[in-house]
Short mmCIF file of C-alpha atoms in Angstrom, two decimals:
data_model
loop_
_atom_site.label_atom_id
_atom_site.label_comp_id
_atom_site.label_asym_id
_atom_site.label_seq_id
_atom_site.Cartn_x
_atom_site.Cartn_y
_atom_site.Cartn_z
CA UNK A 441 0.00 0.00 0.00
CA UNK A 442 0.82 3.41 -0.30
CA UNK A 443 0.17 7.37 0.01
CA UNK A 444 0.84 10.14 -2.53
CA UNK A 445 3.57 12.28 -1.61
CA UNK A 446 2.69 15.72 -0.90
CA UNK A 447 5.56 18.21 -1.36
CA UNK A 448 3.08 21.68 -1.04
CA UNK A 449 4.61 24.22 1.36
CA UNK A 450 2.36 23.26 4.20
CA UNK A 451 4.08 23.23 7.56
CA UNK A 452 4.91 20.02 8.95
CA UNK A 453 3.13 19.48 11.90
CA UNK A 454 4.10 16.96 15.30
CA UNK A 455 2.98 16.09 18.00
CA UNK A 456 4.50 13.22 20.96
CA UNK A 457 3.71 11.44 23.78
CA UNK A 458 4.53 8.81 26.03
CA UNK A 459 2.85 6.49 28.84
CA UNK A 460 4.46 4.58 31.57
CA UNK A 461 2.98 0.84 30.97
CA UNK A 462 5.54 -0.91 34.05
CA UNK A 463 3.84 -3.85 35.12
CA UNK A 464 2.09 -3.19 38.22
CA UNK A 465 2.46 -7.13 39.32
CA UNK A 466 4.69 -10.23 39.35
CA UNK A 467 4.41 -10.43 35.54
CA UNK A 468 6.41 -12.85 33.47
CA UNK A 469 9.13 -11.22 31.72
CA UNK A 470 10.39 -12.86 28.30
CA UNK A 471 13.62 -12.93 26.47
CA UNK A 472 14.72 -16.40 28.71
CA UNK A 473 12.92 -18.93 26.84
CA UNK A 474 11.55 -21.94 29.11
CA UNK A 475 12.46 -20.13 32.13
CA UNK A 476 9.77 -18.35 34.53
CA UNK A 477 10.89 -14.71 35.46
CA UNK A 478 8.23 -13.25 37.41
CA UNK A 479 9.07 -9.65 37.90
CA UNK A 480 10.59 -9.07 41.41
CA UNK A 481 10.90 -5.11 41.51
CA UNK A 482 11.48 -2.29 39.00
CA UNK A 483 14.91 -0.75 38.08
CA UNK A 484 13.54 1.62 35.93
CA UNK A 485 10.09 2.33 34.09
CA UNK A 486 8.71 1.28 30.85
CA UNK A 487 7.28 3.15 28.67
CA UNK A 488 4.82 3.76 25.40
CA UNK A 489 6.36 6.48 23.49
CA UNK A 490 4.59 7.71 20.38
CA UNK A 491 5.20 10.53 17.45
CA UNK A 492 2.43 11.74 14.82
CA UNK A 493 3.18 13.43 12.16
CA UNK A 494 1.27 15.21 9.34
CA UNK A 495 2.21 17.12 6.20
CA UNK A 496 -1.03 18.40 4.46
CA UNK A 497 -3.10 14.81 3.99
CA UNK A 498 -0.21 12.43 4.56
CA UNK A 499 0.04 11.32 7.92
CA UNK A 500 2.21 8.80 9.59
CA UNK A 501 2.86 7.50 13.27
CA UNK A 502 6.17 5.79 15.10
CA UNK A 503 5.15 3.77 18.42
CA UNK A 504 8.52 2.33 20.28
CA UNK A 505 7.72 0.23 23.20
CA UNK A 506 9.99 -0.96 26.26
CA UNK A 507 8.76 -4.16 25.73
CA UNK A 508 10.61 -8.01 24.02
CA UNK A 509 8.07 -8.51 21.16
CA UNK A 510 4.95 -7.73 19.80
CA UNK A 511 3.12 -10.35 17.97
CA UNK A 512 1.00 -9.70 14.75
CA UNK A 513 -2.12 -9.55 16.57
CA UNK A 514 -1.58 -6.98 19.04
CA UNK A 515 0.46 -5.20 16.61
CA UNK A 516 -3.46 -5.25 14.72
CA UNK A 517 -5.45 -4.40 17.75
CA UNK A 518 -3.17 -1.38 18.31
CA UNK A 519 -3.64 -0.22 14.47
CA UNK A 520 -7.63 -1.10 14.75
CA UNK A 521 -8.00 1.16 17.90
CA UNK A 522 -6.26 4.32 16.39
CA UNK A 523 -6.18 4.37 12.87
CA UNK A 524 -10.15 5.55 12.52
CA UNK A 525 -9.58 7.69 15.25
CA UNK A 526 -6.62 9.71 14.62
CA UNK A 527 -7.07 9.55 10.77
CA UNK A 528 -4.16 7.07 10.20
CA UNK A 529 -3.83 4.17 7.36
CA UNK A 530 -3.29 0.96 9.43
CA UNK A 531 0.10 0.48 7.55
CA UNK A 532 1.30 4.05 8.15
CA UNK A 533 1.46 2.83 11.90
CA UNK A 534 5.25 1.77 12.59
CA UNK A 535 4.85 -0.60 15.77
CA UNK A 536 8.41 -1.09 17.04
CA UNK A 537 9.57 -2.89 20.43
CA UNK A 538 13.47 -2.15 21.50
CA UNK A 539 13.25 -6.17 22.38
CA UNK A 540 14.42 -4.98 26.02
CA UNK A 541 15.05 -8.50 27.67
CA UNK A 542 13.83 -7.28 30.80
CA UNK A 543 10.09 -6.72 30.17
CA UNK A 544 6.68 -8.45 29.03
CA UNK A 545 6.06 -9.23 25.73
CA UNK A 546 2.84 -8.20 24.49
CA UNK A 547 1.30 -11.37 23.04
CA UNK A 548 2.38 -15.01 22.99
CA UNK A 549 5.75 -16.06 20.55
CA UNK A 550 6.64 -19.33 21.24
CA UNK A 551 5.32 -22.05 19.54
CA UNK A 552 2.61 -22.62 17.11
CA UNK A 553 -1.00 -22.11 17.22
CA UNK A 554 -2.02 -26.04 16.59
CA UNK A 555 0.54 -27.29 19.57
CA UNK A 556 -1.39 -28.56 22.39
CA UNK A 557 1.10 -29.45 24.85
CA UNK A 558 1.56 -26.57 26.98
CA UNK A 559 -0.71 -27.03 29.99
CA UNK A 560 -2.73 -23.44 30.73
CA UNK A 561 -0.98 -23.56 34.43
CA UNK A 562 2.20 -22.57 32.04
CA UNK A 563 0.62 -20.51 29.32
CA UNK A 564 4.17 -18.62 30.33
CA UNK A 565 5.59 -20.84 28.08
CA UNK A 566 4.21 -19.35 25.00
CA UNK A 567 6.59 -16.16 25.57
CA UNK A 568 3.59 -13.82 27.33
CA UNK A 569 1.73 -13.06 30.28
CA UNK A 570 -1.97 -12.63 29.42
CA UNK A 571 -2.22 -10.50 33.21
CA UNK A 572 -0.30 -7.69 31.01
CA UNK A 573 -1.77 -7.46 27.50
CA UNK A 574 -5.07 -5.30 27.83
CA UNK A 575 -3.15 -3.16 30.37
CA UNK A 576 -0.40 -2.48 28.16
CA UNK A 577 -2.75 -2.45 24.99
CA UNK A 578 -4.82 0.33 26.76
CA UNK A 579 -2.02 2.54 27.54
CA UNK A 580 -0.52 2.22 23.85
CA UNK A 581 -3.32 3.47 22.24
CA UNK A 582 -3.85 5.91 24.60
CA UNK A 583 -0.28 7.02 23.91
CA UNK A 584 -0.43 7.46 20.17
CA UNK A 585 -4.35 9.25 20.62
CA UNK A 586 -2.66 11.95 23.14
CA UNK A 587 0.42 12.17 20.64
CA UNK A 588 -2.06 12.97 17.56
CA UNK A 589 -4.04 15.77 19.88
CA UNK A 590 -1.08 17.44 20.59
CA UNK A 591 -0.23 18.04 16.85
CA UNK A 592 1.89 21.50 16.20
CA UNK A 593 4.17 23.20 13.75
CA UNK A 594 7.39 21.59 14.08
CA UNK A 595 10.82 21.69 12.75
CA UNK A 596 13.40 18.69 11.84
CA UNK A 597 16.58 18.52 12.36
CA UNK A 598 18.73 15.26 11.33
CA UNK A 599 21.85 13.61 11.38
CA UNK A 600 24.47 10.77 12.68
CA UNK A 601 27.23 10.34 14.66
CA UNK A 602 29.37 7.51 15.42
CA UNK A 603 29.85 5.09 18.56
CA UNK A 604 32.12 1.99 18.06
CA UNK A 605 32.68 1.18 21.98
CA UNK A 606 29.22 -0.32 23.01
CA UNK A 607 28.20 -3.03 20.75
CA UNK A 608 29.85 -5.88 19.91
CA UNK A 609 29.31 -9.29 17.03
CA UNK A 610 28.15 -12.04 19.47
CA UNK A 611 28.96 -14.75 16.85
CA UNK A 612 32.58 -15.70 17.82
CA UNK A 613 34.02 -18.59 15.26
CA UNK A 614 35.92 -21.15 16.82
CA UNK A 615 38.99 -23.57 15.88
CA UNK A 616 36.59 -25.70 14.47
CA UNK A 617 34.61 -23.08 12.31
CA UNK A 618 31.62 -23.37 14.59
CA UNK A 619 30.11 -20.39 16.55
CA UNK A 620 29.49 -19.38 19.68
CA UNK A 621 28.46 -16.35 21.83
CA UNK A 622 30.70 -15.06 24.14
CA UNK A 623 29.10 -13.95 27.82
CA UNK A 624 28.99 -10.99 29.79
CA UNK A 625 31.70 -12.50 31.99
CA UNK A 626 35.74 -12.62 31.51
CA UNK A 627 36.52 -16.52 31.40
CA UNK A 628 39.54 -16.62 34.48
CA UNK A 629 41.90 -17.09 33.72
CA UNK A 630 42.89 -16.61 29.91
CA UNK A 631 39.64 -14.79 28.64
CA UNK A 632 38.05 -16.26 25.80
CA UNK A 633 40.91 -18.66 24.84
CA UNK A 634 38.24 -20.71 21.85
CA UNK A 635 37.79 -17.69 19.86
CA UNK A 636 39.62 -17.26 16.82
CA UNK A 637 37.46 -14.41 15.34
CA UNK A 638 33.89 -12.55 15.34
CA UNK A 639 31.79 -13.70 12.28
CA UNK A 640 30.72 -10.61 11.10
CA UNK A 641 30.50 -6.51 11.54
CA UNK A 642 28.52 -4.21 13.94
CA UNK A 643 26.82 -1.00 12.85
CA UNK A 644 28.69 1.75 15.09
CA UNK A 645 25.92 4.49 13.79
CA UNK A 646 23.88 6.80 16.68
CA UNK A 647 20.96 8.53 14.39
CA UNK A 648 19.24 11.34 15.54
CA UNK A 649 16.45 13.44 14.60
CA UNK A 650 15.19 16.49 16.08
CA UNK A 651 11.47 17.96 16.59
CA UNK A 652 11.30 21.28 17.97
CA UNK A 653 8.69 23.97 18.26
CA UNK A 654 8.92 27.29 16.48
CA UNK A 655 10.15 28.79 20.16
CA UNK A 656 13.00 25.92 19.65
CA UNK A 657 11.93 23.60 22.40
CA UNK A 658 12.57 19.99 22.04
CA UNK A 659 9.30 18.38 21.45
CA UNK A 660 10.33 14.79 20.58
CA UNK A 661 13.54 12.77 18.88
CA UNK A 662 13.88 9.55 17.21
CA UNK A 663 17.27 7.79 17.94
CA UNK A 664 18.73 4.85 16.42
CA UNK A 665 21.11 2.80 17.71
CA UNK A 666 21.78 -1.28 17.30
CA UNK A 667 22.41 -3.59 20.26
CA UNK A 668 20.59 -6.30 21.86
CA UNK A 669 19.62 -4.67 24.95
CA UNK A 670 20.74 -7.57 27.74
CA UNK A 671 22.81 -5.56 30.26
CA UNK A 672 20.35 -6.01 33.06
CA UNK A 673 18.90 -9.62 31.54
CA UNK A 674 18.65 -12.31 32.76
CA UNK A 675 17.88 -10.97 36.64
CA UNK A 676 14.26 -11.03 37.23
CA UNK A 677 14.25 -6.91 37.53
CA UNK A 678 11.85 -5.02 34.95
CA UNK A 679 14.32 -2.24 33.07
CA UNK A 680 14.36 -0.74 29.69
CA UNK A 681 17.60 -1.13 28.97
CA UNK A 682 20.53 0.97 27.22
CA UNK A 683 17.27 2.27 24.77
CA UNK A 684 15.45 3.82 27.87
CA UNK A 685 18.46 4.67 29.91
CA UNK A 686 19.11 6.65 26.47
CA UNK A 687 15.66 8.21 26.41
CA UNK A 688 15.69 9.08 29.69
CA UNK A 689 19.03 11.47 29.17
CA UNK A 690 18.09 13.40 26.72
CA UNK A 691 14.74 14.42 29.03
CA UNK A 692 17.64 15.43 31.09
CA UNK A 693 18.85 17.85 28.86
CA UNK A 694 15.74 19.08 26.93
CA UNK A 695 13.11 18.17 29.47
CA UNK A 696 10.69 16.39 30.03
CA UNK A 697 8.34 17.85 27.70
CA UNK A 698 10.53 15.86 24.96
CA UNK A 699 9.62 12.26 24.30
CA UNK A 700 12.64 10.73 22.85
CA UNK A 701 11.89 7.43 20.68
CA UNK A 702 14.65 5.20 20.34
CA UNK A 703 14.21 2.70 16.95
CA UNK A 704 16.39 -0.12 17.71
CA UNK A 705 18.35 -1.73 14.56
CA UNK A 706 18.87 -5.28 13.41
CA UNK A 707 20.79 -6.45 16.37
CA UNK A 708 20.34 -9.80 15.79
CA UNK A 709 23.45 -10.59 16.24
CA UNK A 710 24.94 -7.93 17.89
CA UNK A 711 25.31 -7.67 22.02
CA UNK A 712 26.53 -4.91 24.23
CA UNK A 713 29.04 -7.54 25.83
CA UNK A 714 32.77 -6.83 25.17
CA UNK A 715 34.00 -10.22 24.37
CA UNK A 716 37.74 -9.00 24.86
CA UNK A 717 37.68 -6.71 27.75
CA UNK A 718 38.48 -8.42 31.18
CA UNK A 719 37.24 -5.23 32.78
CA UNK A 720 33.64 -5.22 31.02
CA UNK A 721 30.94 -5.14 33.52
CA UNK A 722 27.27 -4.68 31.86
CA UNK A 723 25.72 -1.12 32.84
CA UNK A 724 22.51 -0.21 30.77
CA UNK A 725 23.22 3.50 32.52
CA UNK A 726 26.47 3.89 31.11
CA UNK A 727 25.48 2.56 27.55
CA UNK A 728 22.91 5.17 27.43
CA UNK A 729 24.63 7.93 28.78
CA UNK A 730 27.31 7.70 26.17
CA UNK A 731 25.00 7.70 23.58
CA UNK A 732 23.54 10.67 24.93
CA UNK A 733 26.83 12.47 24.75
CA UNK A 734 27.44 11.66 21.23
CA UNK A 735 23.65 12.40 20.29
CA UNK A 736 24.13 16.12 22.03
CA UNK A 737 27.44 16.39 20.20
CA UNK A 738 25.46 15.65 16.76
CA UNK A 739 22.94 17.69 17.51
CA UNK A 740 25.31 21.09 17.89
CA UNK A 741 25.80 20.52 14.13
CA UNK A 742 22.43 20.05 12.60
CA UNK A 743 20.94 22.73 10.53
CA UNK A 744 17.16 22.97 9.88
CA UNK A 745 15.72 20.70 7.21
CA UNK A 746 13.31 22.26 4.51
CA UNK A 747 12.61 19.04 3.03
CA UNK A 748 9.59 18.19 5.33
CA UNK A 749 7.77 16.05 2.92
CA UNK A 750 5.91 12.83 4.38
CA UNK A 751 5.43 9.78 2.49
CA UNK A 752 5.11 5.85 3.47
CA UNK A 753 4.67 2.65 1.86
CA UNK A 754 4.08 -0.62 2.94
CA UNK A 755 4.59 -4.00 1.69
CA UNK A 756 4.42 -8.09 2.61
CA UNK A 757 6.77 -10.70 1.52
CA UNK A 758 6.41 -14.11 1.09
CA UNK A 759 9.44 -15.58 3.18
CA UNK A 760 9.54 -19.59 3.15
CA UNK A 761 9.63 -22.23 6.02
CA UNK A 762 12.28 -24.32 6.47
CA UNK A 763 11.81 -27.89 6.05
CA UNK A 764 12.53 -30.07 9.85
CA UNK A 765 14.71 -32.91 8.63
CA UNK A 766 12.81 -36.33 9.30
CA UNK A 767 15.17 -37.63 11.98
CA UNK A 768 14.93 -34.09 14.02
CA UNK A 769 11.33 -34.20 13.76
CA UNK A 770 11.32 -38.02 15.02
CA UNK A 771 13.35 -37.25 17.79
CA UNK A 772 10.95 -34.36 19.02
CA UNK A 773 8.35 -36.63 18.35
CA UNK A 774 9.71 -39.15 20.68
CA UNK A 775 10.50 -36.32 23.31
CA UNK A 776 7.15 -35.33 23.43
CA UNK A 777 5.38 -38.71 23.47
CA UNK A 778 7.05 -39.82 26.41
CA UNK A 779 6.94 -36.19 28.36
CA UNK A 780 3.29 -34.70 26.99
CA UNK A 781 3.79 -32.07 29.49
CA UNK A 782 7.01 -29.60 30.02
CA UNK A 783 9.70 -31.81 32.05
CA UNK A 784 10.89 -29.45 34.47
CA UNK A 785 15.09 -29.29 35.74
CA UNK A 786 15.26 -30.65 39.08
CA UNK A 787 18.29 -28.41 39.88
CA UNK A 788 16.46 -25.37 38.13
CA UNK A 789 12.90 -25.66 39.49
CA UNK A 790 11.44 -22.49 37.53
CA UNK A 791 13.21 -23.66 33.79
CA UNK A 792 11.75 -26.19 31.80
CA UNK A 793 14.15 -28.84 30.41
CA UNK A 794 15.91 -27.19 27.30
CA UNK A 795 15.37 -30.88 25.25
CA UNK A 796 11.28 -30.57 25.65
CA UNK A 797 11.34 -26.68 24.98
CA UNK A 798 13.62 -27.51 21.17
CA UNK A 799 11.86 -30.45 20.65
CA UNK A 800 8.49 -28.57 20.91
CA UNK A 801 9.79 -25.83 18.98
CA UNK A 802 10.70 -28.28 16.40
CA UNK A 803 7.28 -30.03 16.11
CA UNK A 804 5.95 -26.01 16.41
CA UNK A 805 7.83 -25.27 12.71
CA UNK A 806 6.88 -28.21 11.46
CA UNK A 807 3.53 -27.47 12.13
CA UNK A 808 3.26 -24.14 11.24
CA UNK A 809 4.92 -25.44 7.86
CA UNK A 810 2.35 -28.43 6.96
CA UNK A 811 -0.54 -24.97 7.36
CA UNK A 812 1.25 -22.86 5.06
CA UNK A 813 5.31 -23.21 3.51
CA UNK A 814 5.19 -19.20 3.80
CA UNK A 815 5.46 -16.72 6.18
CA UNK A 816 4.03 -13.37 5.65
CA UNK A 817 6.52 -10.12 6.56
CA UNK A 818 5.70 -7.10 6.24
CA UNK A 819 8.34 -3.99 4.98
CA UNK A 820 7.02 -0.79 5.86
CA UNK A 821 9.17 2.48 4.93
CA UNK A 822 8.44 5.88 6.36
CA UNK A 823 9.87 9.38 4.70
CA UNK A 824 10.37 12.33 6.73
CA UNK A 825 12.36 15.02 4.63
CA UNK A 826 15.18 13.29 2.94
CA UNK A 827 15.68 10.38 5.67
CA UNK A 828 14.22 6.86 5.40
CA UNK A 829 13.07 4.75 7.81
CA UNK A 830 12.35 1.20 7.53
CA UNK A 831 10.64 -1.18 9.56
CA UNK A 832 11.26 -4.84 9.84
CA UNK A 833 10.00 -7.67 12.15
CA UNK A 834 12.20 -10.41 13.71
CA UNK A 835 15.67 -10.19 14.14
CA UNK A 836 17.64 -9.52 11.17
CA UNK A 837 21.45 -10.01 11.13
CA UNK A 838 23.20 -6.75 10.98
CA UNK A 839 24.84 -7.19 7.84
CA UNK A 840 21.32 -7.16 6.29
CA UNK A 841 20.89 -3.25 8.44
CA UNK A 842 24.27 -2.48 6.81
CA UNK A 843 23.07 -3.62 2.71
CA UNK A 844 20.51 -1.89 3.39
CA UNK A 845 21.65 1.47 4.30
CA UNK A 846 24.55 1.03 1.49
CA UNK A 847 22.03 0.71 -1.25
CA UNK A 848 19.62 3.28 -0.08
CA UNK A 849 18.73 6.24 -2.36
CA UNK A 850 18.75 8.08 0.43
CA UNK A 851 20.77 9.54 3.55
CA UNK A 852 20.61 8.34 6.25
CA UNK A 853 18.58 5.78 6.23
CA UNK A 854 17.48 4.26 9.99
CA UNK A 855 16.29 0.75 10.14
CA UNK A 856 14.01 -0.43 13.16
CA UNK A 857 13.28 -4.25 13.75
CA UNK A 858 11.06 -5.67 15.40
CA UNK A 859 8.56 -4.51 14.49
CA UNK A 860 4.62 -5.28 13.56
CA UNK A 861 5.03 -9.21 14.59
CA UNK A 862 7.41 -11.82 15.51
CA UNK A 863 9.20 -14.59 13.07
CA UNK A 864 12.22 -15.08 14.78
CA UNK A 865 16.12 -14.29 14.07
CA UNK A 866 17.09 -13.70 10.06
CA UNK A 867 20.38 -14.63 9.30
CA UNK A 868 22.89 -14.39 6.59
CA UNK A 869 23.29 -17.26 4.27
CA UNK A 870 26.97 -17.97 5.50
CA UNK A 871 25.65 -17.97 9.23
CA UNK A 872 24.17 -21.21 8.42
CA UNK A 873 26.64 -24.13 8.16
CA UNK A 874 28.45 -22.65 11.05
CA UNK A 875 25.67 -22.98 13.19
CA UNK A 876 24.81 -21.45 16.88
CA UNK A 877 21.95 -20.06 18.97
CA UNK A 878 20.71 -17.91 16.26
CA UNK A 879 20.11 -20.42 13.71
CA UNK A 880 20.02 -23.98 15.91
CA UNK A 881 16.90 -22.42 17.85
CA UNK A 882 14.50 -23.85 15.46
CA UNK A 883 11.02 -21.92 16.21
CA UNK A 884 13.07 -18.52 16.05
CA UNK A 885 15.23 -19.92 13.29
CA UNK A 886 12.18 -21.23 11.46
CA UNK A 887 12.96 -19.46 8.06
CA UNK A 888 15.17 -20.77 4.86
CA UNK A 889 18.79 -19.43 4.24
CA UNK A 890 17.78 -17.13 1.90
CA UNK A 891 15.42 -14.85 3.63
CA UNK A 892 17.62 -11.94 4.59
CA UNK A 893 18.65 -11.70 1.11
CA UNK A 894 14.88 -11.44 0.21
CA UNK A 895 13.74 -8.67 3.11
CA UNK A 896 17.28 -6.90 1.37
CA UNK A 897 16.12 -6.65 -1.92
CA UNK A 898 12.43 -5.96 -0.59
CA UNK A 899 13.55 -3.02 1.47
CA UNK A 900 15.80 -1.41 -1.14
CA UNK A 901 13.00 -1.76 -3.71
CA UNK A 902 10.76 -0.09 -1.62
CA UNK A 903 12.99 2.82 -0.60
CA UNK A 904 13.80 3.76 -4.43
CA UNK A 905 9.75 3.48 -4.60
CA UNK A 906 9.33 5.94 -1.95
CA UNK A 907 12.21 8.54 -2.53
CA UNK A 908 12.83 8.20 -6.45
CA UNK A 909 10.12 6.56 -8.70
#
């Protein structure tokens, strides 16, 4: 789908919001798959953060949650309870999570519809806590309403820095050519000995744009960054992570009448844990204060923009499923048969046993295969002046970010993933035969090798439809 651009002289108008949606209860946080984390106290809020914009009868809308995931469903609901209401195409509604590993998720990920096996006692298992989902729902869509009534003339600023020190390639190749991913903590007493090199690149760049009000207050900012945020993970403490640590500097400096959005990148493979650094100690503070010195340096050299057009488009692939090879699918087969129900570690009482959570993810893909061979994913791209921004669900391998932005008619060009639903990690072809968590998880490995290169190509078609055709 798509809008007509409008390029008139019309003023650009914006208008933000945000709404705290911590849970208010022992809710289940995800990101530890087959592990219960009820939450045991707060560290720092989460919030619903939203930004409306309009340029004459285009009108477009970024939500960025502190939450893990959003499934396709609640991504809907959200669209369904604003669109009419603010005057917004469903599609030019960018629903983006900064996958925080330290909050809900809002809607169930694991596993497929048809699997039966997960008692309702554990419906934790699926990746969500129903307890949370209307009260976050509510609080979204109350977030983006309040962001549209507060529309106003508004001017952009935009531009990048760089920050190479917080974000690392988790995929370290071994002696063998296989891969692994490197903790948070210093192996005593040689460090990481097994690692002969990291697999692949980061992407070192801090975007930033700028919304301020004709009396030059700071109104709202969208910030782009790409790391998996795990600094406070896997402690059962609700945080935002480096993204709201980030957010909630720059209301330090410009107040907290600003409601900075950060759009996290295609991290998939990307950590903020220095694999080579005997001194490293996670800090989600110290992640996002840095970034909020480089994103206050940026902004001392950004001139206006004139170019305020507005234009989006939106578009679904057809990614395939890959095929479960018969003796994998056997063996969760015979996993299952003999355990129907989770078979919990007796040394571990709140974490499921990891062979019954992959052999249920297994059977999961090779359901969800035998209902359909293809998954749909949807591409959406946003315009605001000359920049791009793209939207992506799952997890996409940086190196997919970094194509991307290289083939781009346009610059810069921010990518956010996660966003509108859940399928799972994309990696590059060459990720495959070396294996590790990130393609070995089946259910969030579920696609074929050649995905990335598809959402690539699908992406970069649909930027040169947007901002040159």
């Amino acid at each position: 789908m798509a809008h007509d651009t409008v390029t008139t002289a019309v003023r650009l108008r914006a208008g933000a919001a945000q709404i705290d949606i911590t849970p208010q209860t022992d809710i289940h946080l995800a990101g530890a798959v087959g592990t219960f984390r009820p939450a045991q106290y707060v560290y720092d809020p989460l919030y619903a953060r939203a930004l409306v914009l309009e340029h004459g009868t285009t009108k477009i809308c970024f939500v960025s949650l502190d939450l893990t995931i959003i499934t396709e469903d609640w991504t809907a609901k959200i669209r369904e309870a604003v669109a009419d209401a603010c005057g917004l195409a469903p599609e030019a509604i960018m629903v983006h999570v900064t996958q925080t590993h330290s909050a809900p998720s809002l809607g169930h990920f694991m596993f497929d519809d048809s699997f039966q096996q997960t008692p309702p006692e554990l419906e934790w298992l699926r990746g969500g806590d129903p307890r949370y989902f209307d009260f976050a729902f509510e609080r979204i869509s109350q977030a983006v309403k309040q962001a549209d009534k507060s529309l106003q003339p508004a001017r952009i600023r935009v531009g990048s820095g760089v920050e190479g020190r917080l974000a690392f390639n988790r995929r370290a190749v071994m002696n063998d050519g296989r891969v692994r991913m490197p903790g948070a903590k210093w192996p005593e007493p040689l460090g990481p000995s097994y690692i002969r090199y990291m697999e692949g690149p980061i992407d070192p760049e801090v975007g930033v744009m700028c919304f301020q009000t004709g009396s030059m207050q700071m109104m709202a900012m969208l910030l782009h960054h790409t790391c998996h945020p795990v600094n406070v993970f896997p402690r059962p403490i609700v945080s935002a992570d480096w993204p709201g640590a980030w957010s909630g500097a720059m209301q330090e400096t410009f107040g907290n009448g600003c409601v900075p959005l950060v759009l996290n990148g295609c991290c998939g493979n990307i950590n903020p844990w220095d694999p080579f650094n005997p001194d490293y100690v996670p800090d989600h503070r110290r992640m996002g204060n840095r970034l909020a010195e480089t994103t206050r340096t940026v902004i001392e050299t950004l001139p206006y923009e004139d170019d305020v057009t507005l234009d989006w488009k939106a578009r679904c692939l057809k990614l395939p499923i890959r095929d479960v090879e018969p003796d994998l699918l056997a063996q969760s087969q015979k996993i299952l048969a003999e355990h129907p129900e989770p078979d919990w570690l007796e040394q571990q009482p709140r974490q499921v046993n990891p062979e019954w959570m992959k052999a249920a993810s297994i059977l999961s893909v090779h359901l969800r295969k035998q209902r359909a061979p293809e998954l749909d994913y949807e591409i959406q791209v946003f315009r605001v002046g000359k920049t791009a921004f793209v939207g992506l669900p799952g997890e996409p391998f940086v190196e997919g970010q970094l194509q991307i932005k290289m083939n781009s008619p346009t610059y810069p060009t921010y990518i956010a993933h996660c966003t509108s639903h859940y399928v799972g990690y994309l990696p590059t072809r060459d990720a495959f035969p070396r294996g590790g968590h990130e393609v070995e998880t089946r259910f969030w490995a579920k696609l074929e090798p050649e995905a990335l290169e598809m959402v690539v190509a699908g992406a970069v078609k649909l930027l040169h439809e947007v901002f040159v055709d």
